[in-house]
mmCIF file of C-alpha atoms in Angstrom:
data_model
loop_
_atom_site.group_PDB
_atom_site.id
_atom_site.type_symbol
_atom_site.label_atom_id
_atom_site.label_comp_id
_atom_site.label_asym_id
_atom_site.label_seq_id
_atom_site.Cartn_x
_atom_site.Cartn_y
_atom_site.Cartn_z
ATOM 1 C CA MET A 1 -12.645 -34.119 16.556
ATOM 2 C CA ASP A 2 -13.850 -32.513 13.658
ATOM 3 C CA PRO A 3 -13.224 -34.496 10.323
ATOM 4 C CA VAL A 4 -12.426 -31.415 8.427
ATOM 5 C CA LEU A 5 -9.347 -30.634 10.869
ATOM 6 C CA ILE A 6 -8.264 -34.270 10.585
ATOM 7 C CA LYS A 7 -8.335 -34.015 6.834
ATOM 8 C CA ILE A 8 -6.612 -30.627 6.760
ATOM 9 C CA ALA A 9 -3.870 -32.202 8.997
ATOM 10 C CA LEU A 10 -3.234 -35.399 7.184
ATOM 11 C CA GLY A 11 -3.297 -33.137 3.975
ATOM 12 C CA GLY A 12 -0.445 -31.212 5.557
ATOM 13 C CA VAL A 13 1.370 -34.363 6.162
ATOM 14 C CA ALA A 14 1.055 -35.727 2.707
ATOM 15 C CA THR A 15 1.629 -32.467 1.107
ATOM 16 C CA LEU A 16 4.826 -31.603 2.952
ATOM 17 C CA ALA A 17 6.072 -35.215 2.442
ATOM 18 C CA CYS A 18 5.499 -34.645 -1.529
ATOM 19 C CA ILE A 19 7.332 -31.252 -1.271
ATOM 20 C CA GLY A 20 10.282 -33.225 0.629
ATOM 21 C CA LEU A 21 10.448 -35.645 -1.903
ATOM 22 C CA PHE A 22 10.321 -33.421 -4.899
ATOM 23 C CA PHE A 23 12.938 -31.091 -3.467
ATOM 24 C CA GLY A 24 15.315 -34.190 -2.235
ATOM 25 C CA ILE A 25 15.172 -35.800 -5.503
ATOM 26 C CA GLY A 26 15.879 -32.344 -7.020
ATOM 27 C CA LEU A 27 18.730 -31.771 -4.914
ATOM 28 C CA ALA A 28 20.006 -35.474 -5.458
ATOM 29 C CA MET A 29 20.040 -34.883 -9.153
ATOM 30 C CA ALA A 30 21.708 -31.608 -8.938
ATOM 31 C CA ALA A 31 24.346 -33.248 -6.741
ATOM 32 C CA HIS A 32 24.721 -36.061 -9.292
ATOM 33 C CA LYS A 33 25.053 -33.508 -12.230
ATOM 34 C CA PHE A 34 27.492 -31.053 -10.513
ATOM 35 C CA HIS A 35 29.568 -33.690 -8.891
ATOM 36 C CA VAL A 36 33.237 -32.520 -8.302
ATOM 37 C CA GLU A 37 35.664 -35.048 -7.940
ATOM 38 C CA PRO A 38 37.694 -34.364 -4.965
ATOM 39 C CA ASP A 39 41.483 -33.868 -5.273
ATOM 40 C CA PRO A 40 43.200 -36.650 -3.079
ATOM 41 C CA LYS A 41 46.316 -34.535 -2.695
ATOM 42 C CA VAL A 42 44.298 -31.766 -0.734
ATOM 43 C CA GLU A 43 43.349 -34.486 1.758
ATOM 44 C CA GLU A 44 46.882 -35.646 2.023
ATOM 45 C CA VAL A 45 48.215 -32.174 2.605
ATOM 46 C CA LEU A 46 45.581 -31.519 5.130
ATOM 47 C CA HIS A 47 46.543 -35.031 6.881
ATOM 48 C CA THR A 48 50.194 -34.092 7.082
ATOM 49 C CA LEU A 49 49.659 -30.747 8.553
ATOM 50 C CA ALA A 50 49.410 -30.109 12.432
ATOM 51 C CA GLY A 51 45.740 -28.938 11.844
ATOM 52 C CA ALA A 52 45.207 -27.080 15.179
ATOM 53 C CA GLN A 53 42.861 -24.633 13.503
ATOM 54 C CA MET B 1 7.110 -9.915 -53.369
ATOM 55 C CA ASN B 2 7.264 -6.203 -52.605
ATOM 56 C CA GLY B 3 3.686 -6.042 -51.837
ATOM 57 C CA MET B 4 3.951 -8.646 -49.304
ATOM 58 C CA ASN B 5 6.972 -6.956 -47.533
ATOM 59 C CA GLY B 6 4.937 -3.597 -47.633
ATOM 60 C CA LEU B 7 2.069 -5.618 -46.134
ATOM 61 C CA ARG B 8 4.477 -7.061 -43.404
ATOM 62 C CA ARG B 9 5.817 -3.727 -42.345
ATOM 63 C CA TYR B 10 2.208 -2.330 -42.177
ATOM 64 C CA GLN B 11 1.082 -5.061 -39.969
ATOM 65 C CA TRP B 12 4.231 -4.457 -37.602
ATOM 66 C CA LEU B 13 3.015 -0.800 -37.312
ATOM 67 C CA MET B 14 -0.571 -1.802 -36.794
ATOM 68 C CA GLY B 15 0.498 -3.956 -34.124
ATOM 69 C CA ILE B 16 2.416 -1.578 -32.240
ATOM 70 C CA LEU B 17 -0.251 1.080 -32.563
ATOM 71 C CA LEU B 18 -2.748 -1.380 -31.135
ATOM 72 C CA VAL B 19 -0.592 -2.077 -28.176
ATOM 73 C CA ALA B 20 -0.034 1.757 -27.520
ATOM 74 C CA LEU B 21 -3.669 2.278 -28.034
ATOM 75 C CA PHE B 22 -4.412 -0.615 -25.698
ATOM 76 C CA LEU B 23 -2.038 0.696 -23.214
ATOM 77 C CA THR B 24 -3.395 4.228 -23.196
ATOM 78 C CA GLY B 25 -6.683 3.229 -23.146
ATOM 79 C CA CYS B 26 -6.068 0.961 -20.097
ATOM 80 C CA GLU B 27 -4.682 3.714 -18.003
ATOM 81 C CA THR B 28 -7.767 5.935 -17.182
ATOM 82 C CA GLY B 29 -10.784 4.674 -18.559
ATOM 83 C CA HIS B 30 -12.427 7.311 -20.753
ATOM 84 C CA ASP B 31 -11.306 8.476 -24.039
ATOM 85 C CA PHE B 32 -11.410 12.096 -23.130
ATOM 86 C CA VAL B 33 -9.051 11.858 -20.111
ATOM 87 C CA LYS B 34 -5.391 11.791 -20.936
ATOM 88 C CA LYS B 35 -4.115 11.222 -17.403
ATOM 89 C CA THR B 36 -4.953 10.944 -13.858
ATOM 90 C CA GLU B 37 -2.585 11.137 -10.930
ATOM 91 C CA PHE B 38 -1.932 11.910 -7.346
ATOM 92 C CA LYS B 39 -0.386 15.153 -6.141
ATOM 93 C CA ASP B 40 0.813 16.011 -2.680
ATOM 94 C CA ALA B 41 -0.888 14.371 0.008
ATOM 95 C CA ASP B 42 -4.547 15.321 -0.490
ATOM 96 C CA LYS B 43 -4.980 16.070 -4.345
ATOM 97 C CA ILE B 44 -6.022 14.351 -7.345
ATOM 98 C CA VAL B 45 -4.965 15.585 -10.901
ATOM 99 C CA VAL B 46 -7.213 14.858 -13.667
ATOM 100 C CA ILE B 47 -5.793 16.013 -17.306
ATOM 101 C CA PHE B 48 -8.294 16.098 -20.211
ATOM 102 C CA ALA B 49 -7.723 15.954 -23.764
ATOM 103 C CA GLY B 50 -9.369 19.245 -24.345
ATOM 104 C CA PRO B 51 -10.992 22.009 -22.662
ATOM 105 C CA VAL B 52 -13.905 21.415 -20.276
ATOM 106 C CA ASP B 53 -16.645 23.728 -19.044
ATOM 107 C CA ASN B 54 -15.676 25.739 -16.078
ATOM 108 C CA ALA B 55 -19.275 25.491 -14.549
ATOM 109 C CA TRP B 56 -19.080 21.679 -14.650
ATOM 110 C CA ALA B 57 -15.522 21.302 -13.548
ATOM 111 C CA THR B 58 -15.887 23.222 -10.456
ATOM 112 C CA ASP B 59 -18.824 21.828 -9.088
ATOM 113 C CA VAL B 60 -18.019 19.354 -6.523
ATOM 114 C CA SER B 61 -21.284 17.284 -6.585
ATOM 115 C CA ASN B 62 -20.238 16.242 -10.228
ATOM 116 C CA PHE B 63 -17.608 13.790 -8.768
ATOM 117 C CA SER B 64 -17.514 10.909 -6.298
ATOM 118 C CA VAL B 65 -14.404 9.179 -5.209
ATOM 119 C CA TYR B 66 -13.814 6.246 -3.194
ATOM 120 C CA GLU B 67 -10.654 3.668 -2.524
ATOM 121 C CA GLU B 68 -11.021 0.509 -4.564
ATOM 122 C CA PRO B 69 -11.456 -2.056 -1.738
ATOM 123 C CA ASP B 70 -14.356 0.089 -0.047
ATOM 124 C CA PRO B 71 -16.956 1.303 -2.522
ATOM 125 C CA ASP B 72 -19.069 2.261 0.516
ATOM 126 C CA ILE B 73 -16.733 4.955 1.756
ATOM 127 C CA ARG B 74 -17.037 7.952 -0.304
ATOM 128 C CA LEU B 75 -14.191 10.578 0.303
ATOM 129 C CA ASN B 76 -15.249 14.186 0.976
ATOM 130 C CA ILE B 77 -13.984 16.641 -1.588
ATOM 131 C CA LYS B 78 -13.311 20.102 -0.359
ATOM 132 C CA GLU B 79 -12.926 21.822 -3.788
ATOM 133 C CA ALA B 80 -12.417 21.167 -7.342
ATOM 134 C CA ALA B 81 -10.230 23.757 -9.366
ATOM 135 C CA LEU B 82 -10.021 24.150 -13.063
ATOM 136 C CA GLY B 83 -6.455 25.356 -14.422
ATOM 137 C CA PRO B 84 -6.183 28.216 -16.696
ATOM 138 C CA ASP B 85 -5.857 26.098 -19.883
ATOM 139 C CA LYS B 86 -9.242 24.693 -18.667
ATOM 140 C CA THR B 87 -7.799 21.063 -19.173
ATOM 141 C CA THR B 88 -6.096 20.354 -15.986
ATOM 142 C CA LEU B 89 -8.675 19.468 -13.115
ATOM 143 C CA THR B 90 -7.491 19.503 -9.509
ATOM 144 C CA LEU B 91 -9.633 17.808 -6.638
ATOM 145 C CA ASN B 92 -8.779 18.932 -3.249
ATOM 146 C CA PHE B 93 -9.706 16.554 -0.626
ATOM 147 C CA GLU B 94 -10.588 17.070 3.069
ATOM 148 C CA ALA B 95 -8.294 14.302 4.501
ATOM 149 C CA PRO B 96 -4.969 12.961 3.119
ATOM 150 C CA LEU B 97 -5.461 10.208 0.741
ATOM 151 C CA ASN B 98 -4.215 6.593 1.182
ATOM 152 C CA GLN B 99 -2.043 6.648 -1.900
ATOM 153 C CA GLY B 100 -1.068 3.015 -1.683
ATOM 154 C CA GLU B 101 -4.803 2.032 -2.912
ATOM 155 C CA ALA B 102 -6.096 2.670 -6.354
ATOM 156 C CA HIS B 103 -8.910 5.123 -6.215
ATOM 157 C CA ILE B 104 -11.913 5.195 -8.355
ATOM 158 C CA LEU B 105 -13.158 8.662 -9.446
ATOM 159 C CA SER B 106 -16.587 8.624 -11.170
ATOM 160 C CA THR B 107 -17.977 11.694 -12.786
ATOM 161 C CA THR B 108 -21.328 12.898 -14.104
ATOM 162 C CA ASN B 109 -21.401 13.542 -17.934
ATOM 163 C CA ILE B 110 -18.155 15.436 -19.088
ATOM 164 C CA VAL B 111 -19.428 18.844 -20.616
ATOM 165 C CA SER B 112 -16.685 20.076 -23.029
ATOM 166 C CA GLU B 113 -17.662 23.403 -25.128
ATOM 167 C CA GLY B 114 -21.234 22.582 -25.068
ATOM 168 C CA GLN B 115 -20.947 18.858 -25.993
ATOM 169 C CA ASP B 116 -21.798 16.082 -23.872
ATOM 170 C CA LEU B 117 -19.219 13.449 -23.510
ATOM 171 C CA GLY B 118 -20.619 10.902 -21.469
ATOM 172 C CA ALA B 119 -19.957 9.927 -17.907
ATOM 173 C CA ALA B 120 -16.482 8.559 -16.835
ATOM 174 C CA THR B 121 -15.388 6.000 -14.411
ATOM 175 C CA LEU B 122 -11.630 6.804 -13.934
ATOM 176 C CA THR B 123 -8.981 4.630 -12.084
ATOM 177 C CA VAL B 124 -6.321 6.720 -10.122
ATOM 178 C CA LYS B 125 -3.159 5.004 -8.949
ATOM 179 C CA LYS B 126 0.261 5.128 -8.270
ATOM 180 C CA LEU B 127 2.780 3.773 -10.871
ATOM 181 C CA TYR B 128 3.313 0.221 -9.894
ATOM 182 C CA PHE B 129 7.144 0.775 -10.410
ATOM 183 C CA GLY B 130 6.889 3.439 -7.224
ATOM 184 C CA ILE B 131 5.113 0.842 -5.194
ATOM 185 C CA LEU B 132 7.821 -1.468 -5.883
ATOM 186 C CA MET B 133 10.569 1.108 -5.190
ATOM 187 C CA THR B 134 8.802 1.914 -1.773
ATOM 188 C CA ILE B 135 9.031 -2.042 -0.806
ATOM 189 C CA PHE B 136 12.735 -2.007 -1.949
ATOM 190 C CA LEU B 137 13.456 1.270 -0.034
ATOM 191 C CA GLY B 138 11.472 0.147 3.168
ATOM 192 C CA ALA B 139 13.231 -3.174 3.321
ATOM 193 C CA ALA B 140 16.861 -1.796 2.672
ATOM 194 C CA LEU B 141 16.723 1.362 4.768
ATOM 195 C CA ILE B 142 13.692 2.555 6.375
ATOM 196 C CA GLN B 143 12.995 -0.832 7.926
ATOM 197 C CA ASN B 144 16.419 -2.018 7.738
ATOM 198 C CA PHE B 145 16.151 -5.513 9.178
ATOM 199 C CA VAL B 146 19.509 -5.211 11.130
ATOM 200 C CA PHE B 147 19.153 -1.734 12.582
ATOM 201 C CA THR B 148 15.393 -1.307 13.142
ATOM 202 C CA LYS B 149 14.220 -4.793 13.423
ATOM 203 C CA TYR B 150 17.289 -6.376 15.266
ATOM 204 C CA LEU B 151 17.340 -9.428 13.170
ATOM 205 C CA GLY B 152 20.450 -11.362 12.065
ATOM 206 C CA LEU B 153 22.471 -10.011 14.783
ATOM 207 C CA CYS B 154 24.567 -12.934 15.460
ATOM 208 C CA VAL B 155 26.133 -13.191 11.794
ATOM 209 C CA PHE B 156 25.991 -9.511 11.647
ATOM 210 C CA PHE B 157 28.594 -9.210 14.531
ATOM 211 C CA GLY B 158 30.369 -12.271 13.515
ATOM 212 C CA THR B 159 31.243 -11.196 10.062
ATOM 213 C CA SER B 160 31.702 -7.644 10.299
ATOM 214 C CA GLN B 161 35.312 -7.419 11.317
ATOM 215 C CA LYS B 162 37.018 -7.062 8.104
ATOM 216 C CA ARG B 163 35.320 -5.083 4.839
ATOM 217 C CA SER B 164 36.089 -8.050 2.410
ATOM 218 C CA THR B 165 34.364 -10.613 4.762
ATOM 219 C CA ALA B 166 31.605 -8.216 4.957
ATOM 220 C CA ILE B 167 31.088 -7.726 1.074
ATOM 221 C CA GLY B 168 31.434 -11.376 0.646
ATOM 222 C CA MET B 169 28.859 -12.300 3.072
ATOM 223 C CA GLY B 170 26.479 -9.647 1.684
ATOM 224 C CA ILE B 171 26.749 -10.898 -1.668
ATOM 225 C CA VAL B 172 25.907 -14.467 -0.775
ATOM 226 C CA PHE B 173 23.312 -13.580 1.543
ATOM 227 C CA THR B 174 21.543 -11.435 -1.236
ATOM 228 C CA THR B 175 21.786 -14.214 -3.757
ATOM 229 C CA VAL B 176 20.326 -16.953 -1.290
ATOM 230 C CA MET B 177 17.579 -14.444 -0.037
ATOM 231 C CA VAL B 178 16.403 -13.878 -3.769
ATOM 232 C CA PHE B 179 16.298 -17.780 -4.315
ATOM 233 C CA ALA B 180 14.575 -18.486 -1.186
ATOM 234 C CA GLY B 181 12.242 -15.610 -1.329
ATOM 235 C CA MET B 182 11.086 -16.433 -4.982
ATOM 236 C CA MET B 183 10.476 -20.060 -3.899
ATOM 237 C CA ALA B 184 8.713 -19.331 -0.750
ATOM 238 C CA TRP B 185 6.367 -16.863 -2.891
ATOM 239 C CA ALA B 186 5.742 -19.712 -5.108
ATOM 240 C CA LEU B 187 5.099 -22.334 -2.645
ATOM 241 C CA TYR B 188 2.907 -20.120 -0.473
ATOM 242 C CA GLN B 189 0.740 -18.976 -3.245
ATOM 243 C CA PHE B 190 0.450 -22.147 -5.045
ATOM 244 C CA VAL B 191 0.525 -24.766 -2.415
ATOM 245 C CA LEU B 192 0.209 -23.572 1.039
ATOM 246 C CA LYS B 193 -2.682 -21.021 0.699
ATOM 247 C CA PRO B 194 -4.922 -23.085 -1.351
ATOM 248 C CA TYR B 195 -4.563 -26.156 0.645
ATOM 249 C CA GLN B 196 -4.986 -24.274 4.016
ATOM 250 C CA LEU B 197 -1.704 -25.175 5.185
ATOM 251 C CA THR B 198 -0.448 -21.796 6.238
ATOM 252 C CA TYR B 199 0.030 -23.121 9.640
ATOM 253 C CA LEU B 200 3.086 -25.033 8.282
ATOM 254 C CA ASN B 201 4.563 -21.807 6.952
ATOM 255 C CA ILE B 202 7.534 -21.557 9.367
ATOM 256 C CA VAL B 203 8.413 -25.362 8.783
ATOM 257 C CA VAL B 204 8.227 -25.070 5.140
ATOM 258 C CA PHE B 205 10.212 -21.691 4.767
ATOM 259 C CA ILE B 206 12.981 -23.080 7.120
ATOM 260 C CA GLY B 207 13.576 -25.986 4.544
ATOM 261 C CA LEU B 208 13.281 -23.682 1.666
ATOM 262 C CA VAL B 209 16.312 -21.730 3.189
ATOM 263 C CA SER B 210 18.348 -24.694 3.805
ATOM 264 C CA LEU B 211 17.370 -26.259 0.559
ATOM 265 C CA SER B 212 18.488 -23.109 -1.504
ATOM 266 C CA VAL B 213 21.476 -22.892 0.615
ATOM 267 C CA GLN B 214 22.390 -26.562 -0.502
ATOM 268 C CA GLY B 215 21.509 -25.673 -3.932
ATOM 269 C CA VAL B 216 23.765 -22.776 -4.486
ATOM 270 C CA ASP B 217 26.602 -24.595 -2.525
ATOM 271 C CA THR B 218 26.418 -27.554 -4.999
ATOM 272 C CA ILE B 219 26.014 -25.658 -8.292
ATOM 273 C CA LEU B 220 28.547 -22.838 -7.267
ATOM 274 C CA ARG B 221 31.008 -25.570 -6.324
ATOM 275 C CA LYS B 222 31.031 -27.022 -9.955
ATOM 276 C CA VAL B 223 30.342 -23.913 -11.971
ATOM 277 C CA ASN B 224 32.676 -21.550 -10.495
ATOM 278 C CA PRO B 225 35.275 -23.016 -8.159
ATOM 279 C CA ALA B 226 37.170 -19.819 -7.382
ATOM 280 C CA LEU B 227 34.009 -17.753 -6.254
ATOM 281 C CA PHE B 228 33.130 -20.895 -4.060
ATOM 282 C CA LYS B 229 36.516 -20.676 -2.515
ATOM 283 C CA ALA B 230 35.824 -17.027 -1.531
ATOM 284 C CA PHE B 231 32.372 -17.407 -0.681
ATOM 285 C CA GLY B 232 31.690 -20.821 0.310
ATOM 286 C CA VAL B 233 32.559 -20.395 4.200
ATOM 287 C CA TYR B 234 29.515 -17.980 4.442
ATOM 288 C CA LEU B 235 27.072 -19.986 2.688
ATOM 289 C CA VAL B 236 26.406 -22.029 5.998
ATOM 290 C CA LEU B 237 26.269 -18.991 7.920
ATOM 291 C CA VAL B 238 23.119 -17.966 5.841
ATOM 292 C CA ILE B 239 21.015 -20.782 7.167
ATOM 293 C CA ALA B 240 21.719 -19.277 10.962
ATOM 294 C CA ASN B 241 20.449 -15.909 9.839
ATOM 295 C CA CYS B 242 16.957 -14.767 11.186
ATOM 296 C CA ILE B 243 16.207 -12.643 8.204
ATOM 297 C CA ALA B 244 16.232 -15.668 6.041
ATOM 298 C CA ILE B 245 13.251 -16.723 7.698
ATOM 299 C CA ALA B 246 11.644 -13.185 8.315
ATOM 300 C CA VAL B 247 11.488 -12.362 4.596
ATOM 301 C CA PRO B 248 9.303 -15.290 3.531
ATOM 302 C CA LEU B 249 7.022 -14.890 6.585
ATOM 303 C CA MET B 250 6.667 -11.251 5.723
ATOM 304 C CA LEU B 251 5.941 -11.610 2.266
ATOM 305 C CA ALA B 252 3.300 -14.228 3.113
ATOM 306 C CA ASP B 253 1.879 -11.915 5.756
ATOM 307 C CA ASN B 254 1.383 -9.225 3.319
ATOM 308 C CA GLU B 255 0.329 -11.151 0.419
ATOM 309 C CA TYR B 256 2.814 -9.700 -1.602
ATOM 310 C CA ASN B 257 2.859 -10.823 -5.572
ATOM 311 C CA ALA B 258 5.967 -12.212 -7.433
ATOM 312 C CA TRP B 259 7.591 -8.648 -8.157
ATOM 313 C CA GLU B 260 7.148 -7.478 -4.627
ATOM 314 C CA SER B 261 8.437 -10.675 -3.062
ATOM 315 C CA LEU B 262 11.424 -10.026 -5.486
ATOM 316 C CA MET B 263 11.958 -6.607 -4.162
ATOM 317 C CA LEU B 264 11.519 -7.497 -0.393
ATOM 318 C CA ALA B 265 13.909 -10.148 -0.902
ATOM 319 C CA LEU B 266 16.258 -7.836 -2.813
ATOM 320 C CA GLY B 267 16.042 -4.873 -0.486
ATOM 321 C CA ALA B 268 16.538 -7.316 2.784
ATOM 322 C CA GLY B 269 19.744 -8.685 1.195
ATOM 323 C CA LEU B 270 21.365 -5.325 0.156
ATOM 324 C CA GLY B 271 20.255 -3.680 3.546
ATOM 325 C CA PHE B 272 22.032 -6.454 5.265
ATOM 326 C CA MET B 273 25.027 -5.907 3.085
ATOM 327 C CA LEU B 274 24.993 -2.050 3.687
ATOM 328 C CA ALA B 275 24.927 -2.685 7.236
ATOM 329 C CA LEU B 276 27.695 -4.967 7.346
ATOM 330 C CA PHE B 277 29.995 -2.941 4.989
ATOM 331 C CA LEU B 278 29.036 0.207 7.248
ATOM 332 C CA MET B 279 29.761 -1.876 10.414
ATOM 333 C CA ALA B 280 33.203 -3.376 8.776
ATOM 334 C CA CYS B 281 34.409 0.076 8.026
ATOM 335 C CA VAL B 282 33.898 1.361 11.703
ATOM 336 C CA ARG B 283 35.152 -1.869 13.029
ATOM 337 C CA GLU B 284 38.356 -1.725 10.972
ATOM 338 C CA ARG B 285 39.059 1.778 12.412
ATOM 339 C CA LEU B 286 38.211 0.746 16.043
ATOM 340 C CA GLU B 287 41.265 -1.769 15.986
ATOM 341 C CA LEU B 288 43.252 1.034 16.075
ATOM 342 C CA ALA B 289 41.508 3.315 18.584
ATOM 343 C CA LYS B 290 42.293 3.442 22.219
ATOM 344 C CA ILE B 291 39.272 1.845 23.812
ATOM 345 C CA PRO B 292 38.957 1.049 27.443
ATOM 346 C CA PRO B 293 39.703 -2.658 28.045
ATOM 347 C CA SER B 294 36.402 -3.641 29.501
ATOM 348 C CA PHE B 295 34.871 -2.229 26.209
ATOM 349 C CA ARG B 296 37.194 -3.998 23.634
ATOM 350 C CA GLY B 297 35.844 -6.345 21.150
ATOM 351 C CA LEU B 298 32.282 -6.882 20.871
ATOM 352 C CA PRO B 299 30.973 -4.476 23.688
ATOM 353 C CA ILE B 300 32.060 -1.443 21.719
ATOM 354 C CA ALA B 301 30.724 -3.221 18.452
ATOM 355 C CA PHE B 302 27.248 -3.485 20.096
ATOM 356 C CA VAL B 303 27.460 0.540 21.064
ATOM 357 C CA THR B 304 28.559 1.101 17.557
ATOM 358 C CA ALA B 305 25.660 -0.985 16.134
ATOM 359 C CA GLY B 306 23.330 1.129 18.652
ATOM 360 C CA LEU B 307 24.508 4.428 17.107
ATOM 361 C CA PHE B 308 23.979 3.315 13.894
ATOM 362 C CA ALA B 309 20.423 2.276 14.534
ATOM 363 C CA LEU B 310 19.796 5.662 15.867
ATOM 364 C CA ALA B 311 21.397 7.394 12.689
ATOM 365 C CA PHE B 312 18.904 4.905 10.393
ATOM 366 C CA LEU B 313 15.995 6.308 12.318
ATOM 367 C CA GLY B 314 16.662 9.384 9.965
ATOM 368 C CA PHE B 315 15.385 7.368 7.239
ATOM 369 C CA SER B 316 12.057 6.829 8.698
ATOM 370 C CA GLY B 317 10.117 9.707 6.996
ATOM 371 C CA LEU B 318 11.718 8.800 3.479
ATOM 372 C CA SER B 319 9.613 8.418 0.474
ATOM 373 C CA ILE B 320 10.496 9.044 -3.066
ATOM 374 C CA TYR B 321 7.115 8.088 -4.771
#
C-alpha cells in the first residue's frame, strides 16, 4: 500500500488518541473540581419509595 | 505636569484619528472614493468625495468589474449613470450580481473637474454583519433544521408536549450547540484539516457533542443546582439529537470561520427552540380537541408538523441584507 496513506491513517490514530486523552483528562479534572457530595438522604428516600416509575 | 497631561490627551485623540483613518481607508481603496455598495440585484453604487467628470463617468469602458475569486471573468456593464450631484455613480450590470462575494472594481484615471486623480481599484462587498445575519436567519428560519431538513425529529416529538418542557429543551440545546459548534470549528480548522484527517470528521464531532454535554452536566451540577434540576433531564437527550452532528458537519463543509460558525450554531439552536415552542403550543390545544381515535397522539402531531413545514416554506425567499 501507498506509504503516504499508511502515514495518514497512523497519524489519524495518533491524533485521535491525543485528542481523546486531552479531553478525557480535562473532563476528569472538571469532575474533580466541580465535585458534588451526593446527599445520602435522597438515596434513602428513593429506596423507601415504591419506585415503579 | 500640565504639559504631560495635555500631551496624553493629544495622543489619545491621535490614536482615535489614526484608527478612524485606517478604517475608512480600508473600506474602498482610493482616497477620492467615499463609499461603494451593492444596490438592488444588479447595481453597484460608487460615491465619490467630489464631483467627477460626466464624460468620464458615463463611459462604460472606463470600468471593469470581477468577482474576487475569478479575476478572469469580467462582468458586463450595461450602463453607467451619474447622479445629478455628480458624485454618485451607478453601474448597471447585464446579469444579477452574486452579492455574497466581494467584487473588485477597477477604473481608469478618475477625472474630477479637469484634474487627474489616478486609477482606483475598489472593493465592493456586503457588510460582514449582513453575511452573519444571513447565516443566522438561514439556520433559524429559512432552512429550519426541523421543518425543512427533517432533522432531530425524535427529540422534537418527544419533548414538545408541554410548553415548559419545550423551552427547557430549547435553552439546553442552544447552549450545548454553541459550545460544541465552537469546539468543532477549532478542532476542524486547526487539527483535522492541517493533518488531512477530514475523513474522521463524523467520529470527532460525535465525540465533541458528548464531551460538551458531559462538561455542561458536570459544571452545571455544581454551579447552579436549581437550573440543573430543571434542565438536567434534557441534557442527555441532546446527544440523541441529529442536529447536534449536522451543524459541525455543515460548518466544516462550508469552511465557515469562527463568527460564521457561532451564528450557524446559534441559529440552529434558536430555530430548534422556536420549532419546539410552536409545536408545544399546538399540542397543548390538541389535548382538548376532538380528534378521531386513530389519529390521537403521535399521528396528529406528525400532521401538525407537516403543516408547520408548509408554513415555513413561506420563509424561503426571505433576505434582509
